Structures are given as structure tokens and as C-alpha cells.
CSV table of C-alpha atoms and ligand atoms in Angstrom, one decimal:
chain,number,residue,atom,x,y,z
W,27,MET,CA,108.8,121.2,86.6
W,28,LYS,CA,109.3,119.8,83.0
W,29,THR,CA,106.1,118.0,81.8
W,30,VAL,CA,105.1,115.6,79.1
W,31,HIS,CA,101.6,115.3,77.6
W,32,GLU,CA,99.7,112.1,78.2
W,33,LYS,CA,97.4,111.1,75.3
W,34,GLU,CA,93.7,110.6,76.0
W,35,ARG,CA,92.7,107.0,75.8
W,36,ASP,CA,89.9,104.6,76.7
W,37,ILE,CA,90.3,102.7,80.0
W,38,PRO,CA,88.8,99.2,80.4
W,39,VAL,CA,86.3,98.8,83.2
W,40,LEU,CA,87.5,95.9,85.3
W,41,ALA,CA,84.5,95.8,87.7
W,42,GLU,CA,81.3,97.6,88.8
W,43,THR,CA,80.3,97.5,92.4
W,44,ASP,CA,78.0,99.1,95.0
W,45,VAL,CA,80.8,100.0,97.3
W,46,LEU,CA,84.5,100.3,96.5
W,47,VAL,CA,86.9,100.5,99.5
W,48,ALA,CA,90.4,101.7,98.5
W,49,GLY,CA,93.1,100.6,101.0
W,50,SER,CA,93.0,97.6,103.3
W,51,GLY,CA,94.5,98.7,106.6
W,52,PRO,CA,92.4,98.4,109.8
W,53,ALA,CA,90.0,101.0,108.4
W,54,GLY,CA,89.6,99.4,104.9
W,55,LEU,CA,89.2,95.9,106.3
W,56,ALA,CA,86.4,97.1,108.6
W,57,ALA,CA,84.8,99.3,106.0
W,58,ALA,CA,84.6,96.5,103.4
W,59,ILE,CA,83.3,93.8,105.9
W,60,ALA,CA,80.7,96.2,107.3
W,61,ALA,CA,79.5,97.3,103.9
W,62,LYS,CA,79.2,93.7,102.6
W,63,ARG,CA,77.5,92.5,105.8
W,64,SER,CA,75.1,95.4,105.4
W,65,GLY,CA,74.0,94.0,102.0
W,66,ALA,CA,76.2,96.0,99.6
W,67,ASP,CA,78.2,94.3,96.9
W,68,THR,CA,81.8,95.4,97.9
W,69,LEU,CA,85.2,95.4,96.3
W,70,LEU,CA,88.4,96.0,98.4
W,71,MET,CA,91.3,97.4,96.4
W,72,GLU,CA,94.9,97.3,97.8
W,73,ARG,CA,98.2,98.5,96.2
W,74,TYR,CA,100.4,95.8,97.7
W,75,GLY,CA,100.2,92.0,97.6
W,76,CYS,CA,98.6,91.6,101.0
W,77,PHE,CA,95.7,93.1,103.0
W,78,GLY,CA,96.3,94.6,106.5
W,79,GLY,CA,97.9,98.0,106.0
W,80,VAL,CA,100.3,99.0,108.7
W,81,ILE,CA,99.8,95.7,110.5
W,82,SER,CA,101.0,93.4,107.8
W,83,GLN,CA,103.0,95.8,105.7
W,84,VAL,CA,104.9,97.7,108.4
W,85,GLY,CA,104.8,95.1,111.2
W,86,VAL,CA,102.8,96.9,113.9
W,87,GLU,CA,101.5,94.4,116.3
W,88,GLY,CA,100.1,96.5,119.2
W,89,PHE,CA,96.4,96.7,118.2
W,90,ALA,CA,95.3,97.8,121.7
W,91,TRP,CA,98.4,98.6,123.8
W,92,TYR,CA,96.4,101.4,125.5
W,93,ARG,CA,93.9,99.1,127.1
W,94,HIS,CA,93.7,99.0,130.9
W,95,GLU,CA,91.0,97.9,133.3
W,96,ASN,CA,88.7,100.9,133.0
W,97,THR,CA,89.2,101.6,129.3
W,98,VAL,CA,85.9,102.2,127.5
W,99,GLU,CA,85.8,101.1,123.8
W,100,ALA,CA,83.5,100.9,120.8
W,101,GLY,CA,83.4,97.0,120.6
W,102,GLY,CA,81.9,96.0,117.2
W,103,LEU,CA,84.4,94.9,114.6
W,104,ALA,CA,87.4,96.1,116.6
W,105,LYS,CA,86.5,93.5,119.3
W,106,GLU,CA,85.6,90.8,116.7
W,107,PHE,CA,88.8,91.5,114.7
W,108,GLU,CA,91.0,91.2,117.8
W,109,GLN,CA,89.4,87.8,118.7
W,110,THR,CA,89.7,86.6,115.1
W,111,PHE,CA,93.3,87.7,114.7
W,112,VAL,CA,94.2,86.0,117.9
W,113,ARG,CA,92.4,82.8,116.9
W,114,ILE,CA,93.8,82.6,113.3
W,115,ALA,CA,97.0,84.6,113.4
W,116,GLY,CA,98.4,83.8,116.9
W,117,SER,CA,99.6,86.4,119.3
W,118,ASN,CA,101.8,87.0,122.4
W,119,PRO,CA,100.8,88.9,125.5
W,120,GLU,CA,101.4,92.6,124.9
W,121,SER,CA,103.6,93.7,127.7
W,122,GLN,CA,102.1,97.0,128.9
W,123,SER,CA,98.4,96.5,128.6
W,124,GLN,CA,95.5,94.1,128.8
W,125,SER,CA,95.8,93.1,125.2
W,126,GLN,CA,97.6,90.8,122.8
W,127,ALA,CA,100.3,91.7,120.3
W,128,LEU,CA,99.3,90.3,116.9
W,129,ASP,CA,101.6,88.2,114.8
W,130,ALA,CA,102.1,90.7,111.9
W,131,GLU,CA,103.2,88.1,109.4
W,132,MET,CA,100.3,85.7,110.1
W,133,PHE,CA,98.0,88.7,109.9
W,134,LYS,CA,98.3,88.6,106.1
W,135,TYR,CA,96.7,85.2,106.1
W,136,ALA,CA,94.1,86.1,108.7
W,137,ALA,CA,93.1,89.1,106.6
W,138,ASP,CA,92.6,86.9,103.5
W,139,LEU,CA,90.3,84.6,105.5
W,140,MET,CA,88.3,87.5,107.0
W,141,ILE,CA,87.7,89.0,103.5
W,142,SER,CA,86.7,85.8,101.9
W,143,GLU,CA,84.5,84.7,104.8
W,144,ALA,CA,82.7,88.1,104.5
W,145,GLY,CA,82.2,87.6,100.7
W,146,VAL,CA,84.1,90.8,99.9
W,147,ARG,CA,85.7,90.8,96.3
W,148,PRO,CA,89.4,91.2,96.7
W,149,LEU,CA,91.7,93.1,94.4
W,150,LEU,CA,95.4,93.2,95.2
W,151,HIS,CA,98.4,94.9,93.4
W,152,SER,CA,96.1,97.8,92.3
W,153,THR,CA,97.0,101.4,93.1
W,154,VAL,CA,94.4,104.1,92.8
W,155,SER,CA,95.8,106.8,90.5
W,156,ALA,CA,92.8,108.9,89.5
W,157,ALA,CA,89.2,109.5,90.6
W,158,ILE,CA,86.2,109.6,88.3
W,159,VAL,CA,84.1,112.5,89.4
W,160,GLU,CA,81.1,113.9,87.5
W,161,ASP,CA,79.3,117.0,88.8
W,162,GLY,CA,80.8,116.8,92.2
W,163,VAL,CA,79.8,113.1,92.6
W,164,ILE,CA,82.4,110.3,92.6
W,165,LYS,CA,81.7,107.5,90.2
W,166,GLY,CA,84.7,105.2,90.7
W,167,VAL,CA,88.5,105.2,90.3
W,168,ILE,CA,91.2,104.5,87.9
W,169,ALA,CA,94.0,102.2,89.1
W,170,GLU,CA,97.4,101.1,87.9
W,171,SER,CA,98.4,97.5,87.9
W,172,LYS,CA,100.5,94.8,86.1
W,173,SER,CA,97.5,94.5,83.8
W,174,GLY,CA,97.8,98.1,82.9
W,175,ARG,CA,95.3,100.9,83.8
W,176,PHE,CA,91.7,100.0,84.5
W,177,ALA,CA,88.6,101.5,86.1
W,178,VAL,CA,86.3,100.3,88.8
W,179,LEU,CA,82.9,102.0,88.8
W,180,ALA,CA,81.2,102.3,92.1
W,181,LYS,CA,78.1,103.8,93.6
W,182,ARG,CA,79.9,104.7,96.8
W,183,VAL,CA,83.7,105.0,97.4
W,184,ILE,CA,85.4,104.8,100.8
W,185,ASP,CA,88.9,106.2,101.0
W,186,CYS,CA,90.9,104.1,103.5
W,187,THR,CA,94.3,104.8,101.9
W,188,GLY,CA,95.7,106.4,105.0
W,189,ASP,CA,97.0,109.3,102.9
W,190,ALA,CA,93.5,110.3,101.6
W,191,ASP,CA,94.7,109.6,98.1
W,192,VAL,CA,91.2,109.2,96.6
W,193,ALA,CA,89.9,112.3,98.2
W,194,ALA,CA,92.9,114.3,97.0
W,195,LEU,CA,92.6,112.9,93.4
W,196,ALA,CA,88.9,113.6,93.4
W,197,GLY,CA,89.6,117.3,94.2
W,198,ALA,CA,88.1,117.2,97.8
W,199,PRO,CA,89.9,119.7,100.1
W,200,PHE,CA,92.4,118.3,102.6
W,201,SER,CA,95.0,119.6,105.0
W,202,LYS,CA,98.6,118.5,105.5
W,203,ALA,CA,101.0,119.8,108.2
W,204,PRO,CA,104.2,121.3,106.8
W,205,LYS,CA,106.9,118.6,106.3
W,206,ASP,CA,108.9,119.7,109.3
W,207,LYS,CA,105.8,119.3,111.5
W,208,LEU,CA,104.6,115.9,110.3
W,209,MET,CA,105.1,113.0,112.7
W,210,SER,CA,108.3,111.0,112.0
W,211,VAL,CA,108.3,107.9,109.9
W,212,THR,CA,109.8,104.6,111.1
W,213,THR,CA,111.4,101.5,109.7
W,214,LEU,CA,110.1,98.8,112.1
W,215,PHE,CA,112.2,95.6,112.5
W,216,HIS,CA,112.1,92.4,114.5
W,217,CYS,CA,115.1,90.6,116.0
W,218,LYS,CA,115.8,86.9,116.5
W,219,GLY,CA,118.4,85.0,118.4
W,220,VAL,CA,117.9,87.0,121.6
W,221,ASP,CA,118.7,85.3,125.0
W,222,THR,CA,115.3,86.3,126.3
W,223,ALA,CA,116.0,85.2,129.9
W,224,ARG,CA,119.0,87.6,130.1
W,225,PHE,CA,117.0,90.4,128.4
W,226,LYS,CA,114.1,89.9,130.8
W,227,ASP,CA,116.5,90.0,133.7
W,228,TYR,CA,118.0,93.3,132.4
W,229,ILE,CA,114.5,94.8,132.1
W,230,LYS,CA,113.5,93.8,135.6
W,231,ASN,CA,116.7,94.5,137.5
W,232,ASP,CA,118.5,97.3,135.5
W,233,LEU,CA,116.4,99.1,132.9
W,234,LYS,CA,113.1,99.1,135.0
W,235,PRO,CA,111.4,101.2,132.2
W,236,THR,CA,108.3,103.3,132.9
W,237,TYR,CA,106.4,105.9,130.8
W,238,LYS,CA,108.5,108.6,132.7
W,239,ASP,CA,111.5,107.5,130.7
W,240,TRP,CA,109.8,108.6,127.4
W,241,GLY,CA,110.9,112.2,128.3
W,242,GLY,CA,114.5,111.4,127.4
W,243,CYS,CA,114.9,111.5,123.6
W,244,TRP,CA,111.3,112.6,123.0
W,245,SER,CA,109.7,115.6,124.7
W,246,ILE,CA,106.5,114.2,126.3
W,247,THR,CA,103.7,115.5,128.5
W,248,THR,CA,101.6,113.0,130.5
W,249,SER,CA,98.8,113.6,132.9
W,250,GLY,CA,101.0,112.1,135.6
W,251,LYS,CA,98.9,109.0,136.1
W,252,GLU,CA,100.9,107.2,133.4
W,253,ASP,CA,104.4,108.0,134.8
W,254,ASP,CA,105.1,105.0,137.0
W,255,LEU,CA,103.5,102.3,134.8
W,256,PHE,CA,105.7,99.8,133.1
W,257,SER,CA,106.5,100.7,129.5
W,258,PRO,CA,108.6,98.5,127.1
W,259,TYR,CA,110.9,101.4,126.3
W,260,PHE,CA,114.7,101.8,126.0
W,261,GLU,CA,116.8,104.7,125.1
W,262,ARG,CA,119.9,104.6,127.3
W,263,PRO,CA,121.9,102.3,125.0
W,264,PHE,CA,120.9,104.4,121.9
W,265,VAL,CA,121.6,107.7,123.6
W,266,GLU,CA,125.1,106.5,124.5
W,267,ALA,CA,125.7,105.3,120.9
W,268,ILE,CA,124.5,108.6,119.5
W,269,GLN,CA,126.9,110.5,121.9
W,270,GLU,CA,129.6,108.2,120.5
W,271,GLY,CA,128.7,109.7,117.1
W,272,ILE,CA,127.1,106.6,115.4
W,273,VAL,CA,124.4,108.7,113.6
W,274,PRO,CA,125.5,111.8,111.5
W,275,LYS,CA,123.4,114.8,112.6
W,276,GLU,CA,122.3,115.7,109.1
W,277,GLU,CA,120.3,112.4,108.9
W,278,ARG,CA,117.7,113.9,111.3
W,279,VAL,CA,117.2,110.5,112.8
W,280,SER,CA,116.5,109.8,116.5
W,281,LEU,CA,117.0,106.4,117.9
W,282,GLY,CA,115.4,104.8,120.9
W,283,GLY,CA,111.8,103.7,121.6
W,284,THR,CA,109.8,100.6,122.3
W,285,TRP,CA,109.5,96.9,121.6
W,286,SER,CA,106.3,94.9,121.6
W,287,SER,CA,106.8,91.3,122.7
W,288,ILE,CA,109.4,88.8,123.7
W,289,THR,CA,108.6,85.4,122.4
W,290,ASP,CA,109.6,81.9,123.5
W,291,GLU,CA,111.4,81.5,120.2
W,292,GLY,CA,114.0,84.1,121.1
W,293,GLU,CA,112.4,87.0,119.2
W,294,VAL,CA,111.9,90.6,120.3
W,295,THR,CA,109.3,92.1,118.0
W,296,GLN,CA,108.2,95.4,116.7
W,297,LEU,CA,111.4,97.3,117.5
W,298,ASN,CA,110.0,100.8,117.0
W,299,VAL,CA,113.3,102.7,117.6
W,300,VAL,CA,114.1,104.5,114.3
W,301,PHE,CA,112.4,107.9,113.9
W,302,ILE,CA,113.1,109.9,110.8
W,303,GLY,CA,111.8,113.5,110.6
W,304,GLY,CA,111.2,115.8,107.7
W,305,VAL,CA,109.5,113.2,105.5
W,306,ASP,CA,106.3,113.8,103.5
W,307,CYS,CA,105.0,110.3,102.7
W,308,THR,CA,103.1,111.6,99.7
W,309,ASP,CA,106.4,112.6,98.1
W,310,VAL,CA,108.1,109.7,96.3
W,311,GLU,CA,111.6,111.1,96.6
W,312,ASP,CA,111.1,111.6,100.3
W,313,LEU,CA,109.9,108.0,100.6
W,314,THR,CA,112.9,106.7,98.7
W,315,ARG,CA,115.3,108.6,100.9
W,316,ALA,CA,113.5,107.5,104.1
W,317,GLU,CA,113.3,103.8,103.1
W,318,ILE,CA,117.1,103.7,102.6
W,319,ALA,CA,117.9,105.8,105.7
W,320,GLY,CA,115.4,103.7,107.7
W,321,ARG,CA,117.1,100.4,106.9
W,322,ARG,CA,120.6,101.9,107.5
W,323,ASN,CA,119.5,103.0,111.0
W,324,ALA,CA,117.7,99.8,111.8
W,325,MET,CA,120.9,98.0,111.1
W,326,ARG,CA,122.8,100.5,113.3
W,327,SER,CA,120.2,99.8,116.0
W,328,VAL,CA,120.8,96.1,115.8
W,329,GLU,CA,124.5,96.8,116.2
W,330,ILE,CA,123.8,99.0,119.2
W,331,LEU,CA,121.6,96.4,120.8
W,332,ARG,CA,124.2,93.7,120.3
W,333,LYS,CA,126.9,95.8,121.9
W,334,LYS,CA,125.0,97.3,124.8
W,335,VAL,CA,121.9,95.3,125.8
W,336,PRO,CA,122.3,92.1,127.8
W,337,GLY,CA,120.7,89.2,125.9
W,338,PHE,CA,121.1,90.7,122.4
W,339,GLU,CA,124.8,89.8,122.1
W,340,ARG,CA,124.1,87.1,119.4
W,341,ALA,CA,120.9,88.7,118.1
W,342,LYS,CA,120.2,89.2,114.4
W,343,LEU,CA,117.7,91.0,112.3
W,344,ARG,CA,114.7,88.7,111.7
W,345,ASN,CA,113.1,91.1,109.2
W,346,PHE,CA,112.3,94.7,108.3
W,347,GLY,CA,108.7,95.8,107.8
W,348,MET,CA,108.1,95.3,104.0
W,349,THR,CA,107.6,99.1,103.7
W,350,LEU,CA,108.3,102.3,105.7
W,351,GLY,CA,105.8,103.1,108.4
W,352,ALA,CA,104.1,106.5,107.9
W,353,ARG,CA,102.1,108.1,110.7
W,354,GLU,CA,100.7,111.3,109.3
W,355,SER,CA,100.0,112.9,105.9
W,356,ARG,CA,96.8,114.3,104.4
W,357,LEU,CA,93.6,114.7,106.5
W,358,ILE,CA,90.4,115.3,104.6
W,359,ARG,CA,88.5,118.6,105.3
W,360,GLY,CA,85.2,117.2,106.2
W,361,GLN,CA,81.9,118.6,107.2
W,362,TYR,CA,83.3,118.7,110.8
W,363,ILE,CA,86.9,118.9,111.8
W,364,LEU,CA,87.5,116.9,115.0
W,365,THR,CA,89.7,119.0,117.3
W,366,GLY,CA,92.3,118.3,120.0
W,367,HIS,CA,89.9,120.0,122.4
W,368,ASP,CA,87.2,117.4,121.4
W,369,VAL,CA,89.6,114.5,122.2
W,370,PHE,CA,90.8,116.0,125.5
W,371,ASN,CA,87.3,117.0,126.6
W,372,GLN,CA,85.1,113.9,126.0
W,373,ALA,CA,83.3,115.5,123.0
W,374,ARG,CA,79.7,114.4,122.4
W,375,PHE,CA,77.9,114.7,119.1
W,376,GLU,CA,74.3,114.0,118.0
W,377,ASP,CA,75.6,112.3,114.8
W,378,SER,CA,78.2,110.2,116.7
W,379,VAL,CA,79.1,106.9,114.9
W,380,ALA,CA,82.1,105.8,116.9
W,381,ILE,CA,83.7,106.3,120.3
W,382,PHE,CA,87.4,106.0,121.2
W,383,PRO,CA,89.0,106.2,124.6
W,384,GLU,CA,91.0,109.2,125.6
W,385,PHE,CA,94.3,107.8,124.3
W,386,ILE,CA,96.7,110.3,122.8
W,387,ASP,CA,100.1,109.3,121.5
W,388,GLY,CA,102.1,111.8,119.6
W,389,ARG,CA,102.9,115.5,119.2
W,390,GLU,CA,104.6,115.5,122.6
W,391,TRP,CA,101.6,113.9,124.4
W,392,LEU,CA,101.1,110.6,126.0
W,393,ILE,CA,97.7,110.1,127.7
W,394,LEU,CA,96.6,106.6,128.5
W,395,PRO,CA,92.9,105.8,129.0
W,396,LEU,CA,93.1,104.7,132.6
W,397,THR,CA,89.9,106.3,133.9
W,398,GLY,CA,87.1,105.5,131.5
W,399,ARG,CA,87.1,108.8,129.7
W,400,TYR,CA,86.3,108.7,125.9
W,401,TYR,CA,85.2,110.9,123.1
W,402,GLN,CA,82.7,110.5,120.2
W,403,ILE,CA,83.4,110.8,116.5
W,404,PRO,CA,80.7,112.5,114.4
W,405,TYR,CA,79.6,111.1,111.0
W,406,ARG,CA,80.4,114.5,109.6
W,407,ALA,CA,84.2,113.9,110.2
W,408,LEU,CA,84.0,111.1,107.6
W,409,VAL,CA,82.2,113.1,105.0
W,410,PRO,CA,84.5,115.2,102.7
W,411,GLN,CA,83.5,118.6,101.5
W,412,GLN,CA,82.7,119.1,97.8
W,413,VAL,CA,82.7,115.5,96.6
W,414,ASP,CA,79.6,113.4,97.3
W,415,ASN,CA,79.2,109.6,97.7
W,416,LEU,CA,82.8,109.6,99.0
W,417,LEU,CA,83.6,108.8,102.6
W,418,ALA,CA,86.9,108.6,104.4
W,419,ALA,CA,87.9,106.3,107.3
W,420,GLY,CA,91.0,105.6,109.3
W,421,ARG,CA,93.9,108.0,109.9
W,422,CYS,CA,92.9,110.4,107.2
W,423,ILE,CA,89.5,111.5,108.6
W,424,SER,CA,88.8,115.1,109.1
W,425,GLY,CA,90.7,116.4,112.1
W,426,GLU,CA,93.5,118.5,113.4
W,427,PRO,CA,97.1,117.2,113.9
W,428,LEU,CA,96.4,116.9,117.7
W,429,SER,CA,93.2,114.9,117.4
W,430,HIS,CA,94.9,112.8,114.7
W,431,THR,CA,97.4,111.5,117.4
W,432,SER,CA,94.4,109.8,118.9
W,433,PHE,CA,92.1,108.7,116.0
W,434,ARG,CA,95.1,107.4,114.0
W,435,ASN,CA,95.3,104.4,116.4
W,436,MET,CA,94.3,101.1,114.8
W,437,ALA,CA,91.2,100.3,116.9
W,438,CYS,CA,89.8,103.8,116.2
W,439,CYS,CA,90.5,103.3,112.5
W,440,VAL,CA,88.5,100.1,112.6
W,441,ALA,CA,85.6,102.0,114.4
W,442,THR,CA,85.6,104.7,111.7
W,443,GLY,CA,85.9,102.1,109.0
W,444,GLN,CA,82.9,100.1,110.3
W,445,ALA,CA,80.9,103.4,110.5
W,446,ALA,CA,81.8,104.4,106.9
W,447,GLY,CA,81.0,100.9,105.5
W,448,THR,CA,77.7,100.8,107.3
W,449,ALA,CA,76.8,104.4,106.2
W,450,ALA,CA,77.7,103.7,102.6
W,451,ALA,CA,75.4,100.6,102.6
W,452,CYS,CA,72.6,102.5,104.4
W,453,SER,CA,72.7,105.4,102.0
W,454,LEU,CA,72.4,103.0,99.1
W,455,LYS,CA,69.4,101.2,100.6
W,456,ALA,CA,67.7,104.6,101.3
W,457,GLY,CA,68.5,105.9,97.8
W,458,VAL,CA,70.2,109.0,99.2
W,459,SER,CA,73.8,110.2,98.8
W,460,THR,CA,76.4,109.8,101.6
W,461,ALA,CA,76.3,113.5,102.4
W,462,ASN,CA,72.5,113.1,102.9
W,463,ALA,CA,72.5,109.8,104.8
W,464,ASP,CA,70.1,109.5,107.6
W,465,VAL,CA,72.5,109.3,110.6
W,466,ARG,CA,69.8,107.8,112.8
W,467,GLN,CA,69.5,104.8,110.4
W,468,VAL,CA,73.3,104.5,110.4
W,469,GLN,CA,73.3,104.5,114.2
W,470,GLU,CA,70.5,101.9,114.4
W,471,ALA,CA,72.5,99.7,112.0
W,472,LEU,CA,75.7,100.1,114.1
W,473,ALA,CA,73.8,99.3,117.3
W,474,ALA,CA,72.6,96.1,115.7
W,475,GLN,CA,76.2,95.2,115.0
W,476,GLY,CA,77.1,95.7,118.7
W,477,VAL,CA,78.9,99.0,118.2
W,478,ARG,CA,78.9,101.5,121.1
W,479,PHE,CA,78.8,105.1,119.7
W,480,THR,CA,77.3,106.9,122.7
N,28,FAD,C1,105.7,102.7,112.9
N,28,FAD,C2,104.3,102.8,113.4
N,28,FAD,C3,103.9,102.3,114.6
N,28,FAD,C4,102.6,102.4,115.0
N,28,FAD,N1,102.3,101.8,116.2
N,28,FAD,C5,100.9,101.7,116.5
N,28,FAD,C6,100.5,100.9,117.6
N,28,FAD,O1,101.3,100.3,118.3
N,28,FAD,N2,99.2,100.8,117.9
N,28,FAD,C7,98.2,101.5,117.1
N,28,FAD,O2,97.0,101.4,117.3
N,28,FAD,N3,98.6,102.2,116.0
N,28,FAD,C8,100.0,102.3,115.7
N,28,FAD,N4,100.3,103.1,114.6
N,28,FAD,C9,99.3,103.8,113.9
N,28,FAD,C10,98.4,102.9,113.0
N,28,FAD,O3,99.1,101.7,112.7
N,28,FAD,C11,97.9,103.6,111.8
N,28,FAD,O4,97.6,104.9,112.0
N,28,FAD,C12,96.8,102.8,111.2
N,28,FAD,O5,97.2,101.6,110.8
N,28,FAD,C13,96.1,103.6,110.1
N,28,FAD,O6,95.1,102.7,109.6
N,28,FAD,P1,94.5,103.0,108.2
N,28,FAD,O7,93.6,101.8,107.8
N,28,FAD,O8,93.9,104.4,108.1
N,28,FAD,O9,95.7,103.1,107.2
N,28,FAD,P2,96.9,102.0,106.8
N,28,FAD,O10,97.0,101.0,107.9
N,28,FAD,O11,98.0,102.9,106.5
N,28,FAD,O12,96.3,101.3,105.5
N,28,FAD,C14,96.2,102.0,104.3
N,28,FAD,C15,96.2,100.9,103.2
N,28,FAD,O13,95.9,101.6,102.0
N,28,FAD,C16,96.8,101.1,101.0
N,28,FAD,N5,97.0,102.2,100.0
N,28,FAD,C17,97.5,103.4,100.2
N,28,FAD,N6,97.4,104.1,99.1
N,28,FAD,C18,96.7,103.4,98.2
N,28,FAD,C19,96.3,103.6,96.8
N,28,FAD,N7,96.6,104.8,96.2
N,28,FAD,N8,95.6,102.6,96.2
N,28,FAD,C20,95.4,101.4,96.8
N,28,FAD,N9,95.8,101.2,98.1
N,28,FAD,C21,96.4,102.1,98.7
N,28,FAD,C22,98.1,100.8,101.7
N,28,FAD,O14,98.9,99.9,101.1
N,28,FAD,C23,97.5,100.2,103.0
N,28,FAD,O15,97.2,98.8,102.9
N,28,FAD,C24,101.7,103.0,114.2
N,28,FAD,C25,102.0,103.6,113.0
N,28,FAD,C26,103.3,103.4,112.6
N,28,FAD,C27,103.7,104.0,111.2
């Protein structure tokens, strides 16, 4: 590739802080709030104009769509967030679980309130573009913004960018599946103007969707116990349209999937029906291609729904997510790599800092936590190799592609975020680095916050 030489220059320091959290999705919000509540001066940096990550930027509303009567969870901030979201941001019953679907737009406002109530210093429109590392220890980051380049110096940095941007920039090792094996990306959209009575009647009397139906356009293995449960899933109208030639094969797009809720205002939300394969969401040209293909196929999907699904005849697009939804990219190589075997076999660890139910969604698996089974997540999975005072939380923690299909879920990202924020603050108080944090102290602090990690 042709290159140009960038001249060396001095960069202004915009802020100095105890803990810098980069990225404000479920993991970043939790990490920042936990670090601040644990006594550390905390700054939360986000590349877009709103906090909330995939919730507010992509439009994902199903914070806990896996939850059934016997599901065992971590509690802590995940529980508190859900109650706060519902109170401030509003919600509708999530159709397949004992949970609420968040209002993704209102979530932008709810996240502002949560951050300001916690006393976290907010910084929007700032993209981390370099890491400041001295002798294997991270000292802060350099970010790009409308004010130009600036630095934030920090005693601890938590990478909650989803893509492990900070870890990668800092030179910490990471893994990334080959492009063809990464989970698909999705342009989510929401529809308005739906005759919801007719749509509900179609669901009840004609579609009658269950998790068994997921085997049609996706290849899925369940444990059997999921098969006959209701799932808000449709593919028949899309399969028919694809057979009619509506999507050219070379676009590598599959259509068909789920919706989230049906509102009294005639909306059907979180239409998660456009899946684009072969996209590396750390490659700007892939992202550009996928954004455009995603919108094209979302509009094709609206057309299909209008033609083929009762109740959608006069429906219109309400909005696209403000950006493409990416499910998988870099995973840090941590001191421990959480395996698929761990997730499927209720792994237990002495240094556990979070638990998550046995919920697996992706890579041809769908397992719902109907029986109370759960696994633990060790602190070591948040600690990258080679760079100290840096932690990761959320979907980029250290794991295999198969375990990622479980820990990528939002409530689990909150749990690892809360653990990372708490650990960063504990390590500061104790005057040790994050790699040398006393996990017992972190566990005690998490227990005091009402987190279940055993
Ligand atoms: C289409 C789709 C549907 C999904 N459905 C569900 C579902 O129903 N339920 C569920 O639990 N999970 C679902 N998931 C998965 C889940 O939403 C994500 O795995 C989860 O949000 C990851 O949380 P996170 O905090 O790690 O990262 P994200 O939510 O991705 O947040 C990362 C944040 O970091 C910011 N950022 C990125 N790079 C930088 C940078 N260099 N500098 C500064 N900021 C940066 C981003 O703008 C973003 O705000 C879905 C995902 C997708 C894409």
C-alpha cells in the first residue's frame, strides 16, 4: 500500500483522569459507573454523539430476551440498568421472554442521565486513534475529534470499544476470525403504520412461529427444549421473495429473522432480518459497502413485508439504526481464553468476577437458559497479555468464537464492564497494577454492589 509520512507533533492533553473508559455500550456504561462509584475519577469517551453503543446506535432493544423463569443471572448493574432504562426510557413487553424491550431512541437520554447521576465525566465525538504505552504500561490514549487530535492521560484504561481498538492500538495481542467466518452484520430497522391487530392475528393463526423455525434460512442446533417455544421469527415471506430473485446472489445477503415488539402506536420494532456476510467491521471499506448494502436490503425487506405480510400493507420505514450493527471482530488474548467448553459446561473459576446464564446465540447454536445452568467468567479473561493497566470488557474480552456467542450478549457485557470498572478502582486504591490486582478484594467489592459471581 502507498504511504505518506506523518510529521511528529505535540498533542494537547485535554484531560487527566484515574480511569478512562473508551466506548460507551453496555460494557462501557457499566465500567464507567462502577469505577466512579468505587471512588475513581472517571472519564467516558465515545466516538459518536450519544452513549449506549449497540442499543442507541444500532437500535437493539432486547436486553434480556433469553430470560425465563429459572434463569440465573449476575444482578448488579445489569438489574439496576434494566430497571432504570424502563423507568426513564420506557419499554414494551418483550414477546418471547420475561423481560422488557427497551426504547432504543429514548435510551440515548437515559444513558445521559445515568452518566451524569453517577458523576462520570462525559466526552462524546471523540474516537480513540492511538494508545500511549510506556514500557508495557498504558498511560492514556490519543483521540481524533472536531477540535483536532488530543490526549487523555489515565492511570487505568478500560477498552469497551467492542472491537478492542485500544488493545490493538496498544500492541496487545488479539485474535480475529477470518472474514468469511465472522458473524454477519445487520442493518436494523423499525416500521411504522402497521395494522397491528391484523399482524397479531397472522402471527397467532397462520405463522405460529417457534424456535424450530430458525432452522430454515439459518442452520441451527438447539438442545431440543427450545424448539416449541414461541419466537418472534419470520422467514417464509422472505424465502419466497428470494426465490423470486429479489436479492442478487453476489450480495451475500440473507433475509429473514426476528422482530422485537409490536407497539400500540402501530410500530413493529427491531426488525433484525438483514444479514450480510463476509464483512470485517474493522475495515473501513467493508463497513462502507455493508452500510449501503444494509440499507438497500432493509428497503427490500420493507417492500417484502408490505407485499406478503398481513398488517404491513401500508407500513413504512420508521428509521434505520444510525449505524450498521457489528456482532464480532477482535477478541483480546487475555491471561485466560474463555472457551466454548467453559460456556457449555458451567465453568467455575477461583477468580470469577461475573456469571452469565447458559445462553448461546450464534455460530449455528441457539441454547436458551431454561434450567438454571450458568458459567463463571474469570478476571483473567479481562486482562490482556503484554500491556498492563489496561482491561477489556464487553464483546471483546478474551475468548473463542464459540464462547463469544454467549458473552457478547448485552447483560453479560454489563457484568464484565462492572467487573472491569470495579477492578480498575480497586487496583488504584491498592497501589498495584491491574495485572496484579487482588481478585479477592475485587470480589468483595462486587459482592457489596450486589453482584453474583459464584
Ligand atoms: C444487529 C444486532 C442485534 C443484536 N441483538 C442482541 C439482542 O437482542 N440482545 C443482546 O443481548 N445482544 C444483542 N446483540 C449483541 C450486543 O448488542 C453486543 O454484543 C453488545 O452491545 C456489545 O456491547 P459492548 O459494550 O461490548 O459494545 P458496543 O455496544 O458495540 O459499544 C461499543 C461502543 O464503543 C464505541 N467505540 C467504538 N470504537 C471506538 C473508538 N475507537 N473510540 C471511541 N469509541 C469507540 C462505539 O461507538 C460504541 O458506543 C446484537 C448485536 C447486533 C449487532
